[in-house]
GROMACS .gro file of C-alpha atoms in nm:
model
  262
    1MET     CA    1 -17.713  -0.927  33.229
    2ASN     CA    2 -17.970  -0.689  33.102
    3PHE     CA    3 -18.125  -0.798  32.776
    4ASP     CA    4 -18.363  -0.482  32.763
    5ASP     CA    5 -18.180  -0.343  32.447
    6TYR     CA    6 -18.305  -0.639  32.237
    7GLU     CA    7 -18.598  -0.543  31.997
    8ARG     CA    8 -18.649  -0.868  31.810
    9LEU     CA    9 -18.596  -1.103  32.101
   10SER     CA   10 -18.768  -1.079  32.412
   11PHE     CA   11 -18.697  -1.274  32.749
   12GLU     CA   12 -18.863  -1.402  33.055
   13ARG     CA   13 -18.669  -1.542  33.365
   14LYS     CA   14 -18.797  -1.863  33.510
   15LYS     CA   15 -18.709  -2.037  33.813
   16ASP     CA   16 -18.405  -2.235  33.871
   17GLY     CA   17 -18.209  -2.012  33.626
   18VAL     CA   18 -18.402  -2.099  33.311
   19LEU     CA   19 -18.419  -1.806  33.053
   20LEU     CA   20 -18.714  -1.815  32.813
   21MET     CA   21 -18.652  -1.638  32.500
   22TYR     CA   22 -18.897  -1.548  32.235
   23ILE     CA   23 -18.832  -1.474  31.871
   24ASP     CA   24 -19.069  -1.194  31.862
   25ARG     CA   25 -19.201  -1.058  31.535
   26PRO     CA   26 -19.506  -1.227  31.519
   27GLU     CA   27 -19.680  -1.008  31.282
   28LYS     CA   28 -19.437  -1.111  31.030
   29TYR     CA   29 -19.435  -1.488  31.131
   30ASN     CA   30 -19.104  -1.408  31.326
   31ALA     CA   31 -18.904  -1.361  30.978
   32ALA     CA   32 -18.557  -1.281  31.036
   33ASP     CA   33 -18.482  -0.909  30.934
   34LYS     CA   34 -18.164  -0.729  30.957
   35ARG     CA   35 -18.216  -0.627  31.330
   36MET     CA   36 -18.310  -1.001  31.423
   37LEU     CA   37 -17.996  -1.151  31.244
   38THR     CA   38 -17.791  -0.912  31.437
   39GLU     CA   39 -17.940  -1.015  31.763
   40PHE     CA   40 -17.927  -1.367  31.681
   41VAL     CA   41 -17.538  -1.324  31.651
   42THR     CA   42 -17.511  -1.134  31.989
   43VAL     CA   43 -17.744  -1.311  32.219
   44TRP     CA   44 -17.553  -1.626  32.269
   45PRO     CA   45 -17.233  -1.466  32.419
   46ASP     CA   46 -17.472  -1.260  32.618
   47ILE     CA   47 -17.636  -1.568  32.754
   48ALA     CA   48 -17.298  -1.746  32.817
   49ASN     CA   49 -17.195  -1.443  33.017
   50ASP     CA   50 -17.510  -1.383  33.214
   51GLU     CA   51 -17.465  -1.537  33.557
   52GLU     CA   52 -17.833  -1.582  33.637
   53THR     CA   53 -17.891  -1.808  33.333
   54ARG     CA   54 -17.818  -2.191  33.348
   55VAL     CA   55 -18.045  -2.303  33.051
   56VAL     CA   56 -18.207  -2.105  32.761
   57VAL     CA   57 -18.544  -2.210  32.594
   58VAL     CA   58 -18.587  -2.032  32.241
   59THR     CA   59 -18.939  -2.039  32.097
   60GLY     CA   60 -19.144  -1.815  31.869
   61ARG     CA   61 -19.393  -1.573  31.935
   62GLY     CA   62 -19.751  -1.636  31.787
   63LYS     CA   63 -19.789  -1.918  31.523
   64ALA     CA   64 -19.448  -1.934  31.378
   65PHE     CA   65 -19.112  -2.050  31.525
   66CYS     CA   66 -18.903  -1.846  31.262
   67SER     CA   67 -19.019  -1.837  30.889
   68GLY     CA   68 -18.665  -1.769  30.785
   69GLY     CA   69 -18.502  -1.468  30.639
   70ASP     CA   70 -18.700  -1.151  30.549
   71LEU     CA   71 -18.705  -1.227  30.168
   72GLN     CA   72 -18.792  -0.863  30.088
   73GLU     CA   73 -18.442  -0.771  30.243
   74GLU     CA   74 -18.289  -1.075  30.080
   75LEU     CA   75 -18.382  -0.953  29.727
   76GLU     CA   76 -18.210  -0.642  29.807
   77LYS     CA   77 -17.890  -0.849  29.867
   78VAL     CA   78 -17.890  -1.003  29.529
   79ALA     CA   79 -17.556  -0.915  29.338
   80ASN     CA   80 -17.499  -0.649  29.619
   81TYR     CA   81 -17.143  -0.726  29.721
   82GLN     CA   82 -17.135  -0.531  30.057
   83ALA     CA   83 -17.462  -0.675  30.158
   84VAL     CA   84 -17.358  -1.018  30.068
   85VAL     CA   85 -17.034  -1.003  30.275
   86THR     CA   86 -17.210  -0.872  30.575
   87SER     CA   87 -17.482  -1.144  30.537
   88MET     CA   88 -17.194  -1.403  30.522
   89GLU     CA   89 -17.016  -1.268  30.855
   90GLU     CA   90 -17.333  -1.273  31.043
   91ALA     CA   91 -17.432  -1.614  30.938
   92ARG     CA   92 -17.079  -1.749  31.032
   93LYS     CA   93 -17.097  -1.574  31.366
   94LEU     CA   94 -17.438  -1.698  31.443
   95VAL     CA   95 -17.331  -2.063  31.402
   96GLU     CA   96 -17.002  -2.004  31.560
   97ASN     CA   97 -17.164  -1.835  31.870
   98MET     CA   98 -17.424  -2.104  31.916
   99VAL     CA   99 -17.163  -2.394  31.917
  100ALA     CA  100 -16.924  -2.189  32.145
  101CYS     CA  101 -17.206  -2.124  32.413
  102ASP     CA  102 -17.161  -2.388  32.680
  103LYS     CA  103 -17.490  -2.327  32.834
  104PRO     CA  104 -17.766  -2.573  32.715
  105ILE     CA  105 -18.005  -2.451  32.435
  106ILE     CA  106 -18.329  -2.600  32.406
  107SER     CA  107 -18.568  -2.499  32.086
  108ALA     CA  108 -18.928  -2.546  32.144
  109ILE     CA  109 -19.034  -2.543  31.781
  110ASN     CA  110 -19.388  -2.433  31.801
  111GLY     CA  111 -19.464  -2.343  31.427
  112PRO     CA  112 -19.333  -2.339  31.095
  113ALA     CA  113 -18.952  -2.308  31.083
  114ALA     CA  114 -18.741  -2.221  30.760
  115GLY     CA  115 -18.385  -2.094  30.657
  116ALA     CA  116 -18.244  -1.881  30.921
  117GLY     CA  117 -18.506  -2.025  31.159
  118LEU     CA  118 -18.360  -2.380  31.115
  119VAL     CA  119 -18.013  -2.271  31.239
  120VAL     CA  120 -18.157  -2.173  31.576
  121ALA     CA  121 -18.384  -2.458  31.574
  122LEU     CA  122 -18.140  -2.755  31.478
  123LEU     CA  123 -17.820  -2.624  31.616
  124SER     CA  124 -17.992  -2.611  31.967
  125ASP     CA  125 -17.856  -2.883  32.177
  126ILE     CA  126 -18.214  -3.038  32.255
  127SER     CA  127 -18.497  -2.955  32.019
  128ILE     CA  128 -18.859  -3.007  32.084
  129ILE     CA  129 -19.097  -2.995  31.806
  130GLY     CA  130 -19.489  -3.011  31.739
  131ALA     CA  131 -19.570  -3.324  31.571
  132ASP     CA  132 -19.761  -3.134  31.295
  133VAL     CA  133 -19.529  -2.846  31.268
  134GLN     CA  134 -19.397  -2.810  30.894
  135PHE     CA  135 -19.043  -2.704  30.810
  136THR     CA  136 -18.816  -2.705  30.547
  137ASP     CA  137 -18.465  -2.586  30.463
  138GLY     CA  138 -18.588  -2.411  30.148
  139HIS     CA  139 -18.280  -2.258  30.019
  140ILE     CA  140 -18.285  -2.452  29.717
  141ASN     CA  141 -18.634  -2.342  29.637
  142ILE     CA  142 -18.535  -1.986  29.601
  143GLY     CA  143 -18.230  -2.055  29.396
  144LEU     CA  144 -17.965  -2.050  29.669
  145ALA     CA  145 -17.727  -2.322  29.797
  146ALA     CA  146 -17.790  -2.466  30.130
  147GLY     CA  147 -17.524  -2.293  30.331
  148ASP     CA  148 -17.601  -2.145  30.654
  149HIS     CA  149 -17.579  -2.456  30.876
  150ALA     CA  150 -17.698  -2.745  30.667
  151ALA     CA  151 -17.373  -2.890  30.559
  152LEU     CA  152 -17.260  -2.867  30.915
  153ILE     CA  153 -17.537  -3.029  31.099
  154TRP     CA  154 -17.785  -3.241  30.888
  155PRO     CA  155 -17.549  -3.532  30.782
  156LEU     CA  156 -17.449  -3.556  31.155
  157LEU     CA  157 -17.826  -3.566  31.264
  158CYS     CA  158 -17.993  -3.765  30.998
  159GLY     CA  159 -17.712  -3.914  30.771
  160MET     CA  160 -17.573  -3.815  30.440
  161ALA     CA  161 -17.845  -3.978  30.233
  162LYS     CA  162 -18.144  -3.812  30.381
  163ALA     CA  163 -17.956  -3.499  30.428
  164LYS     CA  164 -17.902  -3.483  30.047
  165TYR     CA  165 -18.247  -3.581  29.995
  166TYR     CA  166 -18.407  -3.305  30.166
  167LEU     CA  167 -18.161  -3.020  30.104
  168LEU     CA  168 -18.174  -3.094  29.716
  169THR     CA  169 -18.529  -3.135  29.673
  170GLY     CA  170 -18.630  -2.859  29.937
  171ASP     CA  171 -18.931  -3.097  30.023
  172ARG     CA  172 -19.110  -3.010  30.350
  173MET     CA  173 -19.148  -3.240  30.639
  174ASP     CA  174 -19.348  -3.230  30.948
  175GLY     CA  175 -19.222  -3.283  31.326
  176ARG     CA  176 -19.286  -3.640  31.324
  177GLN     CA  177 -19.083  -3.722  31.029
  178ALA     CA  178 -18.806  -3.496  31.157
  179ASP     CA  179 -18.823  -3.704  31.494
  180GLU     CA  180 -18.811  -4.045  31.302
  181LEU     CA  181 -18.503  -3.913  31.085
  182GLY     CA  182 -18.320  -3.788  31.377
  183LEU     CA  183 -18.332  -3.428  31.292
  184VAL     CA  184 -18.490  -3.332  31.619
  185SER     CA  185 -18.507  -3.475  31.970
  186LYS     CA  186 -18.843  -3.531  32.027
  187ALA     CA  187 -19.187  -3.460  31.854
  188VAL     CA  188 -19.490  -3.398  32.086
  189PRO     CA  189 -19.838  -3.256  32.017
  190ARG     CA  190 -19.809  -2.893  31.930
  191GLU     CA  191 -19.984  -2.762  32.245
  192GLN     CA  192 -19.735  -2.943  32.469
  193VAL     CA  193 -19.415  -2.812  32.285
  194LEU     CA  194 -19.320  -2.523  32.526
  195GLU     CA  195 -19.431  -2.739  32.835
  196GLU     CA  196 -19.199  -3.006  32.736
  197ALA     CA  197 -18.908  -2.792  32.659
  198MET     CA  198 -18.945  -2.625  33.006
  199SER     CA  199 -18.952  -2.952  33.176
  200VAL     CA  200 -18.634  -3.050  33.005
  201ALA     CA  201 -18.482  -2.726  33.081
  202GLY     CA  202 -18.557  -2.751  33.463
  203ARG     CA  203 -18.393  -3.082  33.480
  204LEU     CA  204 -18.084  -2.949  33.327
  205ALA     CA  205 -18.091  -2.624  33.535
  206ARG     CA  206 -18.107  -2.846  33.847
  207GLY     CA  207 -17.835  -3.076  33.745
  208PRO     CA  208 -17.463  -3.032  33.793
  209GLN     CA  209 -17.361  -2.737  33.575
  210HIS     CA  210 -16.987  -2.796  33.485
  211ALA     CA  211 -17.071  -3.149  33.408
  212THR     CA  212 -17.365  -3.058  33.178
  213GLN     CA  213 -17.180  -2.770  33.004
  214TRP     CA  214 -16.857  -2.971  32.947
  215THR     CA  215 -17.058  -3.257  32.798
  216LYS     CA  216 -17.202  -3.020  32.573
  217ARG     CA  217 -16.844  -2.884  32.476
  218ALA     CA  218 -16.720  -3.219  32.424
  219LEU     CA  219 -17.009  -3.320  32.189
  220ASN     CA  220 -16.984  -2.999  32.005
  221SER     CA  221 -16.614  -3.112  31.921
  222TRP     CA  222 -16.779  -3.293  31.609
  223LEU     CA  223 -16.932  -2.979  31.492
  224ARG     CA  224 -16.584  -2.783  31.537
  225LEU     CA  225 -16.440  -3.058  31.311
  226ALA     CA  226 -16.688  -2.990  31.042
  227MET     CA  227 -16.640  -2.621  31.037
  228PRO     CA  228 -16.444  -2.626  30.712
  229ALA     CA  229 -16.736  -2.780  30.539
  230PHE     CA  230 -16.966  -2.504  30.696
  231GLU     CA  231 -16.733  -2.221  30.571
  232ALA     CA  232 -16.729  -2.367  30.232
  233SER     CA  233 -17.108  -2.413  30.204
  234LEU     CA  234 -17.168  -2.074  30.341
  235ALA     CA  235 -16.930  -1.931  30.054
  236LEU     CA  236 -17.107  -2.103  29.807
  237GLU     CA  237 -17.454  -1.975  29.931
  238MET     CA  238 -17.320  -1.639  29.893
  239ILE     CA  239 -17.199  -1.689  29.565
  240THR     CA  240 -17.557  -1.783  29.449
  241LEU     CA  241 -17.662  -1.456  29.584
  242PHE     CA  242 -17.501  -1.316  29.271
  243SER     CA  243 -17.713  -1.539  29.017
  244GLU     CA  244 -18.029  -1.485  28.822
  245ASP     CA  245 -18.173  -1.801  28.984
  246ALA     CA  246 -18.151  -1.649  29.304
  247ARG     CA  247 -18.335  -1.309  29.197
  248GLU     CA  248 -18.605  -1.539  29.011
  249GLY     CA  249 -18.636  -1.759  29.297
  250ILE     CA  250 -18.687  -1.485  29.568
  251SER     CA  251 -18.898  -1.276  29.331
  252ALA     CA  252 -19.120  -1.572  29.252
  253PHE     CA  253 -19.185  -1.661  29.639
  254LEU     CA  254 -19.277  -1.300  29.710
  255GLU     CA  255 -19.508  -1.295  29.410
  256ARG     CA  256 -19.644  -1.622  29.504
  257ARG     CA  257 -19.587  -1.789  29.163
  258ASP     CA  258 -19.364  -2.074  29.046
  259ALA     CA  259 -19.010  -2.008  28.971
  260ASP     CA  260 -18.881  -2.022  28.629
  261PHE     CA  261 -18.489  -2.113  28.686
  262ALA     CA  262 -18.259  -2.054  28.387
   0.00000   0.00000   0.00000
């Protein structure tokens, strides 16, 4: 498999069949623009079909993992029916493709992650985060329902009470808190994140491949069972893109002021 056509993602092949994938838009803190979102959808089937890859490690280039959607582009989607439909389909396919990829995915969360970034970070099979790394789902803070992954995975990872607290308040947490809650697999000092992720990836790559992949497939049955909840949450998020709250929330964030919701 040749990954040369990707523009927002870059790749390095490591020993034992480990593929290192960078979210590669560091000048924008790896914010997910239209091109990146499209590549997030297609990359997982490409990895699944790549005979050289046994395990993939995904991390962010520069200081951020992925700071979420490009909010200037998100503002253009507000009340734009066709743009919202396109966004909904991409979000659905991203989640479905990550769940369907039998090869292990490890996220090395080296910097801030929000919104779309958390889809990739938390839907990875193993997640290694810097202890001081800050992240939030963030949808509620810009007037949107939390729909692109949260209803699917947060209650399974940290329980319904904690999921509701953080998704309804939009509060930030750091990697240490995320580890304590069970949202991530392990928190380590930030400078050790990629090293730890690559170490785990090497262990998996040298292990029995069918047993590893089919264990993942079996565990992901829980996610497939929860897909109706995900579909509903995604639809509700898209509906909120037609609201004045969304326009105000996104505008306020871009203008660096407090939002004044209706």
